[in-house]
Amino acid sequence: MTIRSGLGFDMHPLVPGRLLVLGGVPVPSELGLGGHSDADVLSHAIGEALLGALALGDLGRHFPDTDPRYRGISSLALLREVMTLVTARGGRLVNVDATVIAQAPRLANLLPEMAKRLADTLGIPLDATSVKAKSPEGLGLLGRKEGMAAMAVVSVEVRGAAEGETSL
Ligand code: MG
């Protein structure tokens, strides 16, 4: 049995006329994140980390933004598909630690709901699902509210038999 780490990062622009969704939770906001799917930057960072743990490439490789099937899709549905890939390769997600970097709105009171929804989607306990928010303190493009970013780290336990079978 081996423990694999995966690192995920994502960033999307903030635009008018879009619902802001983070960790599958609708967030009251004048601006939403622009993108082909629901542009849930938090779920995307976690998906990237999961794929990275098993060296399976990135989300764009599995869910290309040229594919109309993924237009407006809930990113929790993408995460479920990623978990199917992880499980098929003998992987078991141990824990997630993620941070959203956003100048506004304040996210603190919604973090528990995001963690709950992500834990349910990923099939791991709530106490293994960490979701945090960080202000960029007004600095740079994130501080100017031009976009939001998210980072995630995951640990995935891989049974010995699955080792060496993690490439596509
Ligand atoms: Mg994305």
JSON list of C-alpha atoms and ligand atoms in Angstrom, two decimals:
[
{"chain": "A", "resi": 1, "resn": "MET", "atom": "CA", "xyz": [0.00, 0.00, 0.00]},
{"chain": "A", "resi": 2, "resn": "THR", "atom": "CA", "xyz": [1.30, 3.42, -0.97]},
{"chain": "A", "resi": 3, "resn": "ILE", "atom": "CA", "xyz": [0.12, 6.92, -0.16]},
{"chain": "A", "resi": 4, "resn": "ARG", "atom": "CA", "xyz": [0.05, 9.25, -3.15]},
{"chain": "A", "resi": 5, "resn": "SER", "atom": "CA", "xyz": [-0.20, 13.06, -2.87]},
{"chain": "A", "resi": 6, "resn": "GLY", "atom": "CA", "xyz": [-1.96, 15.18, -5.47]},
{"chain": "A", "resi": 7, "resn": "LEU", "atom": "CA", "xyz": [-1.77, 18.94, -5.96]},
{"chain": "A", "resi": 8, "resn": "GLY", "atom": "CA", "xyz": [-4.50, 20.92, -7.69]},
{"chain": "A", "resi": 9, "resn": "PHE", "atom": "CA", "xyz": [-4.81, 24.54, -8.73]},
{"chain": "A", "resi": 10, "resn": "ASP", "atom": "CA", "xyz": [-7.49, 26.40, -10.68]},
{"chain": "A", "resi": 11, "resn": "MET", "atom": "CA", "xyz": [-8.51, 29.95, -11.48]},
{"chain": "A", "resi": 12, "resn": "HIS", "atom": "CA", "xyz": [-11.56, 31.44, -13.23]},
{"chain": "A", "resi": 13, "resn": "PRO", "atom": "CA", "xyz": [-12.57, 35.00, -14.11]},
{"chain": "A", "resi": 14, "resn": "LEU", "atom": "CA", "xyz": [-15.39, 36.75, -12.24]},
{"chain": "A", "resi": 15, "resn": "VAL", "atom": "CA", "xyz": [-18.06, 37.89, -14.69]},
{"chain": "A", "resi": 16, "resn": "PRO", "atom": "CA", "xyz": [-21.60, 39.30, -14.53]},
{"chain": "A", "resi": 17, "resn": "GLY", "atom": "CA", "xyz": [-24.60, 37.11, -15.24]},
{"chain": "A", "resi": 18, "resn": "ARG", "atom": "CA", "xyz": [-23.26, 33.88, -13.77]},
{"chain": "A", "resi": 19, "resn": "LEU", "atom": "CA", "xyz": [-24.25, 32.04, -10.61]},
{"chain": "A", "resi": 20, "resn": "LEU", "atom": "CA", "xyz": [-21.31, 31.72, -8.23]},
{"chain": "A", "resi": 21, "resn": "VAL", "atom": "CA", "xyz": [-20.90, 28.08, -7.17]},
{"chain": "A", "resi": 22, "resn": "LEU", "atom": "CA", "xyz": [-18.13, 26.93, -4.83]},
{"chain": "A", "resi": 23, "resn": "GLY", "atom": "CA", "xyz": [-17.86, 23.33, -3.66]},
{"chain": "A", "resi": 24, "resn": "GLY", "atom": "CA", "xyz": [-21.29, 22.75, -5.17]},
{"chain": "A", "resi": 25, "resn": "VAL", "atom": "CA", "xyz": [-22.84, 25.46, -2.97]},
{"chain": "A", "resi": 26, "resn": "PRO", "atom": "CA", "xyz": [-24.54, 28.50, -4.56]},
{"chain": "A", "resi": 27, "resn": "VAL", "atom": "CA", "xyz": [-22.96, 31.64, -3.09]},
{"chain": "A", "resi": 28, "resn": "PRO", "atom": "CA", "xyz": [-24.80, 34.99, -3.07]},
{"chain": "A", "resi": 29, "resn": "SER", "atom": "CA", "xyz": [-22.68, 37.34, -5.21]},
{"chain": "A", "resi": 30, "resn": "GLU", "atom": "CA", "xyz": [-23.11, 39.99, -7.89]},
{"chain": "A", "resi": 31, "resn": "LEU", "atom": "CA", "xyz": [-20.51, 38.24, -10.02]},
{"chain": "A", "resi": 32, "resn": "GLY", "atom": "CA", "xyz": [-20.09, 34.57, -10.84]},
{"chain": "A", "resi": 33, "resn": "LEU", "atom": "CA", "xyz": [-17.23, 32.56, -12.26]},
{"chain": "A", "resi": 34, "resn": "GLY", "atom": "CA", "xyz": [-17.02, 32.29, -16.04]},
{"chain": "A", "resi": 35, "resn": "GLY", "atom": "CA", "xyz": [-16.24, 28.97, -17.70]},
{"chain": "A", "resi": 36, "resn": "HIS", "atom": "CA", "xyz": [-17.59, 26.10, -19.79]},
{"chain": "A", "resi": 37, "resn": "SER", "atom": "CA", "xyz": [-18.95, 24.13, -16.82]},
{"chain": "A", "resi": 38, "resn": "ASP", "atom": "CA", "xyz": [-20.36, 25.83, -13.73]},
{"chain": "A", "resi": 39, "resn": "ALA", "atom": "CA", "xyz": [-16.74, 27.02, -13.23]},
{"chain": "A", "resi": 40, "resn": "ASP", "atom": "CA", "xyz": [-16.68, 25.83, -9.61]},
{"chain": "A", "resi": 41, "resn": "VAL", "atom": "CA", "xyz": [-13.04, 26.67, -8.99]},
{"chain": "A", "resi": 42, "resn": "LEU", "atom": "CA", "xyz": [-12.92, 24.82, -5.66]},
{"chain": "A", "resi": 43, "resn": "SER", "atom": "CA", "xyz": [-14.25, 21.54, -7.06]},
{"chain": "A", "resi": 44, "resn": "HIS", "atom": "CA", "xyz": [-11.94, 21.88, -10.05]},
{"chain": "A", "resi": 45, "resn": "ALA", "atom": "CA", "xyz": [-8.85, 22.26, -7.86]},
{"chain": "A", "resi": 46, "resn": "ILE", "atom": "CA", "xyz": [-9.86, 19.13, -5.93]},
{"chain": "A", "resi": 47, "resn": "GLY", "atom": "CA", "xyz": [-10.45, 17.24, -9.20]},
{"chain": "A", "resi": 48, "resn": "GLU", "atom": "CA", "xyz": [-7.04, 18.28, -10.49]},
{"chain": "A", "resi": 49, "resn": "ALA", "atom": "CA", "xyz": [-5.44, 17.07, -7.25]},
{"chain": "A", "resi": 50, "resn": "LEU", "atom": "CA", "xyz": [-7.20, 13.70, -7.46]},
{"chain": "A", "resi": 51, "resn": "LEU", "atom": "CA", "xyz": [-6.07, 13.18, -11.04]},
{"chain": "A", "resi": 52, "resn": "GLY", "atom": "CA", "xyz": [-2.58, 14.35, -10.12]},
{"chain": "A", "resi": 53, "resn": "ALA", "atom": "CA", "xyz": [-2.28, 11.82, -7.29]},
{"chain": "A", "resi": 54, "resn": "LEU", "atom": "CA", "xyz": [-2.58, 9.01, -9.82]},
{"chain": "A", "resi": 55, "resn": "ALA", "atom": "CA", "xyz": [-0.72, 10.80, -12.64]},
{"chain": "A", "resi": 56, "resn": "LEU", "atom": "CA", "xyz": [-3.87, 10.80, -14.74]},
{"chain": "A", "resi": 57, "resn": "GLY", "atom": "CA", "xyz": [-3.40, 14.22, -16.31]},
{"chain": "A", "resi": 58, "resn": "ASP", "atom": "CA", "xyz": [-5.73, 17.15, -15.70]},
{"chain": "A", "resi": 59, "resn": "LEU", "atom": "CA", "xyz": [-9.42, 17.94, -15.86]},
{"chain": "A", "resi": 60, "resn": "GLY", "atom": "CA", "xyz": [-9.14, 19.47, -19.33]},
{"chain": "A", "resi": 61, "resn": "ARG", "atom": "CA", "xyz": [-7.85, 16.18, -20.67]},
{"chain": "A", "resi": 62, "resn": "HIS", "atom": "CA", "xyz": [-10.78, 14.21, -19.27]},
{"chain": "A", "resi": 63, "resn": "PHE", "atom": "CA", "xyz": [-13.52, 16.82, -19.68]},
{"chain": "A", "resi": 64, "resn": "PRO", "atom": "CA", "xyz": [-12.54, 19.03, -22.65]},
{"chain": "A", "resi": 65, "resn": "ASP", "atom": "CA", "xyz": [-14.24, 22.42, -22.83]},
{"chain": "A", "resi": 66, "resn": "THR", "atom": "CA", "xyz": [-14.92, 21.73, -26.51]},
{"chain": "A", "resi": 67, "resn": "ASP", "atom": "CA", "xyz": [-17.31, 18.93, -25.50]},
{"chain": "A", "resi": 68, "resn": "PRO", "atom": "CA", "xyz": [-20.95, 20.15, -25.34]},
{"chain": "A", "resi": 69, "resn": "ARG", "atom": "CA", "xyz": [-21.73, 17.44, -22.76]},
{"chain": "A", "resi": 70, "resn": "TYR", "atom": "CA", "xyz": [-19.87, 19.48, -20.17]},
{"chain": "A", "resi": 71, "resn": "ARG", "atom": "CA", "xyz": [-21.48, 22.86, -20.90]},
{"chain": "A", "resi": 72, "resn": "GLY", "atom": "CA", "xyz": [-22.91, 24.23, -17.66]},
{"chain": "A", "resi": 73, "resn": "ILE", "atom": "CA", "xyz": [-22.42, 20.87, -15.92]},
{"chain": "A", "resi": 74, "resn": "SER", "atom": "CA", "xyz": [-22.22, 20.76, -12.14]},
{"chain": "A", "resi": 75, "resn": "SER", "atom": "CA", "xyz": [-18.60, 20.25, -11.19]},
{"chain": "A", "resi": 76, "resn": "LEU", "atom": "CA", "xyz": [-19.73, 17.86, -8.48]},
{"chain": "A", "resi": 77, "resn": "ALA", "atom": "CA", "xyz": [-20.75, 15.55, -11.34]},
{"chain": "A", "resi": 78, "resn": "LEU", "atom": "CA", "xyz": [-17.22, 15.88, -12.74]},
{"chain": "A", "resi": 79, "resn": "LEU", "atom": "CA", "xyz": [-15.80, 15.07, -9.30]},
{"chain": "A", "resi": 80, "resn": "ARG", "atom": "CA", "xyz": [-17.94, 11.91, -9.16]},
{"chain": "A", "resi": 81, "resn": "GLU", "atom": "CA", "xyz": [-16.50, 10.85, -12.53]},
{"chain": "A", "resi": 82, "resn": "VAL", "atom": "CA", "xyz": [-12.98, 11.55, -11.29]},
{"chain": "A", "resi": 83, "resn": "MET", "atom": "CA", "xyz": [-13.64, 9.44, -8.19]},
{"chain": "A", "resi": 84, "resn": "THR", "atom": "CA", "xyz": [-14.79, 6.60, -10.46]},
{"chain": "A", "resi": 85, "resn": "LEU", "atom": "CA", "xyz": [-11.40, 6.80, -12.21]},
{"chain": "A", "resi": 86, "resn": "VAL", "atom": "CA", "xyz": [-9.55, 6.85, -8.87]},
{"chain": "A", "resi": 87, "resn": "THR", "atom": "CA", "xyz": [-11.50, 3.86, -7.54]},
{"chain": "A", "resi": 88, "resn": "ALA", "atom": "CA", "xyz": [-11.04, 1.91, -10.79]},
{"chain": "A", "resi": 89, "resn": "ARG", "atom": "CA", "xyz": [-7.28, 2.22, -10.29]},
{"chain": "A", "resi": 90, "resn": "GLY", "atom": "CA", "xyz": [-7.40, 0.89, -6.77]},
{"chain": "A", "resi": 91, "resn": "GLY", "atom": "CA", "xyz": [-7.24, 4.31, -5.16]},
{"chain": "A", "resi": 92, "resn": "ARG", "atom": "CA", "xyz": [-8.96, 5.30, -1.93]},
{"chain": "A", "resi": 93, "resn": "LEU", "atom": "CA", "xyz": [-9.16, 8.98, -1.09]},
{"chain": "A", "resi": 94, "resn": "VAL", "atom": "CA", "xyz": [-7.89, 9.61, 2.44]},
{"chain": "A", "resi": 95, "resn": "ASN", "atom": "CA", "xyz": [-8.31, 13.36, 2.85]},
{"chain": "A", "resi": 96, "resn": "VAL", "atom": "CA", "xyz": [-8.68, 16.69, 1.06]},
{"chain": "A", "resi": 97, "resn": "ASP", "atom": "CA", "xyz": [-7.34, 20.07, 2.11]},
{"chain": "A", "resi": 98, "resn": "ALA", "atom": "CA", "xyz": [-8.41, 23.00, -0.08]},
{"chain": "A", "resi": 99, "resn": "THR", "atom": "CA", "xyz": [-8.22, 26.80, 0.00]},
{"chain": "A", "resi": 100, "resn": "VAL", "atom": "CA", "xyz": [-10.30, 29.27, -2.02]},
{"chain": "A", "resi": 101, "resn": "ILE", "atom": "CA", "xyz": [-8.61, 32.61, -2.64]},
{"chain": "A", "resi": 102, "resn": "ALA", "atom": "CA", "xyz": [-11.26, 35.27, -3.04]},
{"chain": "A", "resi": 103, "resn": "GLN", "atom": "CA", "xyz": [-11.44, 38.97, -2.18]},
{"chain": "A", "resi": 104, "resn": "ALA", "atom": "CA", "xyz": [-15.26, 38.93, -1.97]},
{"chain": "A", "resi": 105, "resn": "PRO", "atom": "CA", "xyz": [-17.79, 37.80, -0.92]},
{"chain": "A", "resi": 106, "resn": "ARG", "atom": "CA", "xyz": [-16.89, 36.61, 2.55]},
{"chain": "A", "resi": 107, "resn": "LEU", "atom": "CA", "xyz": [-17.10, 32.82, 2.49]},
{"chain": "A", "resi": 108, "resn": "ALA", "atom": "CA", "xyz": [-16.48, 31.87, 6.13]},
{"chain": "A", "resi": 109, "resn": "ASN", "atom": "CA", "xyz": [-20.09, 31.00, 7.00]},
{"chain": "A", "resi": 110, "resn": "LEU", "atom": "CA", "xyz": [-20.52, 28.86, 3.88]},
{"chain": "A", "resi": 111, "resn": "LEU", "atom": "CA", "xyz": [-17.37, 26.77, 4.31]},
{"chain": "A", "resi": 112, "resn": "PRO", "atom": "CA", "xyz": [-19.03, 24.06, 6.46]},
{"chain": "A", "resi": 113, "resn": "GLU", "atom": "CA", "xyz": [-21.73, 23.53, 3.81]},
{"chain": "A", "resi": 114, "resn": "MET", "atom": "CA", "xyz": [-19.10, 23.32, 1.07]},
{"chain": "A", "resi": 115, "resn": "ALA", "atom": "CA", "xyz": [-17.15, 20.76, 3.10]},
{"chain": "A", "resi": 116, "resn": "LYS", "atom": "CA", "xyz": [-20.33, 18.72, 3.69]},
{"chain": "A", "resi": 117, "resn": "ARG", "atom": "CA", "xyz": [-21.26, 18.68, 0.03]},
{"chain": "A", "resi": 118, "resn": "LEU", "atom": "CA", "xyz": [-17.73, 17.79, -1.06]},
{"chain": "A", "resi": 119, "resn": "ALA", "atom": "CA", "xyz": [-17.42, 15.06, 1.59]},
{"chain": "A", "resi": 120, "resn": "ASP", "atom": "CA", "xyz": [-20.70, 13.52, 0.40]},
{"chain": "A", "resi": 121, "resn": "THR", "atom": "CA", "xyz": [-19.60, 13.71, -3.25]},
{"chain": "A", "resi": 122, "resn": "LEU", "atom": "CA", "xyz": [-16.15, 12.29, -2.59]},
{"chain": "A", "resi": 123, "resn": "GLY", "atom": "CA", "xyz": [-17.35, 9.60, -0.19]},
{"chain": "A", "resi": 124, "resn": "ILE", "atom": "CA", "xyz": [-15.03, 10.59, 2.66]},
{"chain": "A", "resi": 125, "resn": "PRO", "atom": "CA", "xyz": [-15.77, 11.67, 6.25]},
{"chain": "A", "resi": 126, "resn": "LEU", "atom": "CA", "xyz": [-16.41, 15.31, 7.02]},
{"chain": "A", "resi": 127, "resn": "ASP", "atom": "CA", "xyz": [-13.40, 15.34, 9.36]},
{"chain": "A", "resi": 128, "resn": "ALA", "atom": "CA", "xyz": [-11.21, 14.39, 6.38]},
{"chain": "A", "resi": 129, "resn": "THR", "atom": "CA", "xyz": [-12.55, 17.28, 4.26]},
{"chain": "A", "resi": 130, "resn": "SER", "atom": "CA", "xyz": [-10.96, 20.66, 4.88]},
{"chain": "A", "resi": 131, "resn": "VAL", "atom": "CA", "xyz": [-12.17, 23.77, 3.04]},
{"chain": "A", "resi": 132, "resn": "LYS", "atom": "CA", "xyz": [-10.64, 27.13, 3.86]},
{"chain": "A", "resi": 133, "resn": "ALA", "atom": "CA", "xyz": [-10.88, 30.63, 2.42]},
{"chain": "A", "resi": 134, "resn": "LYS", "atom": "CA", "xyz": [-8.16, 33.22, 2.16]},
{"chain": "A", "resi": 135, "resn": "SER", "atom": "CA", "xyz": [-8.36, 36.88, 1.22]},
{"chain": "A", "resi": 136, "resn": "PRO", "atom": "CA", "xyz": [-5.69, 38.13, -1.18]},
{"chain": "A", "resi": 137, "resn": "GLU", "atom": "CA", "xyz": [-5.70, 41.37, 0.86]},
{"chain": "A", "resi": 138, "resn": "GLY", "atom": "CA", "xyz": [-6.52, 43.49, -2.17]},
{"chain": "A", "resi": 139, "resn": "LEU", "atom": "CA", "xyz": [-3.39, 42.45, -4.04]},
{"chain": "A", "resi": 140, "resn": "GLY", "atom": "CA", "xyz": [-3.18, 41.67, -7.72]},
{"chain": "A", "resi": 141, "resn": "LEU", "atom": "CA", "xyz": [-5.87, 40.38, -10.03]},
{"chain": "A", "resi": 142, "resn": "LEU", "atom": "CA", "xyz": [-7.53, 38.35, -7.27]},
{"chain": "A", "resi": 143, "resn": "GLY", "atom": "CA", "xyz": [-7.55, 41.37, -4.98]},
{"chain": "A", "resi": 144, "resn": "ARG", "atom": "CA", "xyz": [-9.17, 43.44, -7.75]},
{"chain": "A", "resi": 145, "resn": "LYS", "atom": "CA", "xyz": [-11.95, 40.79, -7.91]},
{"chain": "A", "resi": 146, "resn": "GLU", "atom": "CA", "xyz": [-11.09, 39.92, -11.50]},
{"chain": "A", "resi": 147, "resn": "GLY", "atom": "CA", "xyz": [-11.23, 36.24, -10.60]},
{"chain": "A", "resi": 148, "resn": "MET", "atom": "CA", "xyz": [-11.01, 33.58, -7.95]},
{"chain": "A", "resi": 149, "resn": "ALA", "atom": "CA", "xyz": [-8.46, 30.83, -7.47]},
{"chain": "A", "resi": 150, "resn": "ALA", "atom": "CA", "xyz": [-8.35, 27.63, -5.47]},
{"chain": "A", "resi": 151, "resn": "MET", "atom": "CA", "xyz": [-5.67, 25.18, -4.40]},
{"chain": "A", "resi": 152, "resn": "ALA", "atom": "CA", "xyz": [-6.10, 21.64, -3.11]},
{"chain": "A", "resi": 153, "resn": "VAL", "atom": "CA", "xyz": [-4.00, 18.78, -1.81]},
{"chain": "A", "resi": 154, "resn": "VAL", "atom": "CA", "xyz": [-5.24, 15.22, -1.55]},
{"chain": "A", "resi": 155, "resn": "SER", "atom": "CA", "xyz": [-3.84, 11.97, -0.21]},
{"chain": "A", "resi": 156, "resn": "VAL", "atom": "CA", "xyz": [-4.84, 8.77, -2.00]},
{"chain": "A", "resi": 157, "resn": "GLU", "atom": "CA", "xyz": [-4.06, 5.31, -0.69]},
{"chain": "A", "resi": 158, "resn": "VAL", "atom": "CA", "xyz": [-3.23, 2.92, -3.50]},
{"chain": "A", "resi": 159, "resn": "ARG", "atom": "CA", "xyz": [-3.24, -0.84, -3.04]},
{"chain": "A", "resi": 160, "resn": "GLY", "atom": "CA", "xyz": [-0.04, -2.52, -4.17]},
{"chain": "A", "resi": 161, "resn": "ALA", "atom": "CA", "xyz": [-1.69, -4.37, -7.05]},
{"chain": "A", "resi": 162, "resn": "ALA", "atom": "CA", "xyz": [-2.71, -1.12, -8.66]},
{"chain": "A", "resi": 163, "resn": "GLU", "atom": "CA", "xyz": [0.78, 0.34, -8.72]},
{"chain": "A", "resi": 164, "resn": "GLY", "atom": "CA", "xyz": [2.23, 0.64, -12.17]},
{"chain": "A", "resi": 165, "resn": "GLU", "atom": "CA", "xyz": [-1.26, 0.59, -13.65]},
{"chain": "A", "resi": 166, "resn": "THR", "atom": "CA", "xyz": [-2.00, 4.22, -13.09]},
{"chain": "A", "resi": 167, "resn": "SER", "atom": "CA", "xyz": [-1.31, 5.54, -16.57]},
{"chain": "A", "resi": 168, "resn": "LEU", "atom": "CA", "xyz": [-4.11, 5.89, -19.11]},
{"chain": "B", "resi": 1, "resn": "MG", "atom": "MG", "xyz": [-11.58, 25.20, -13.92]}
]
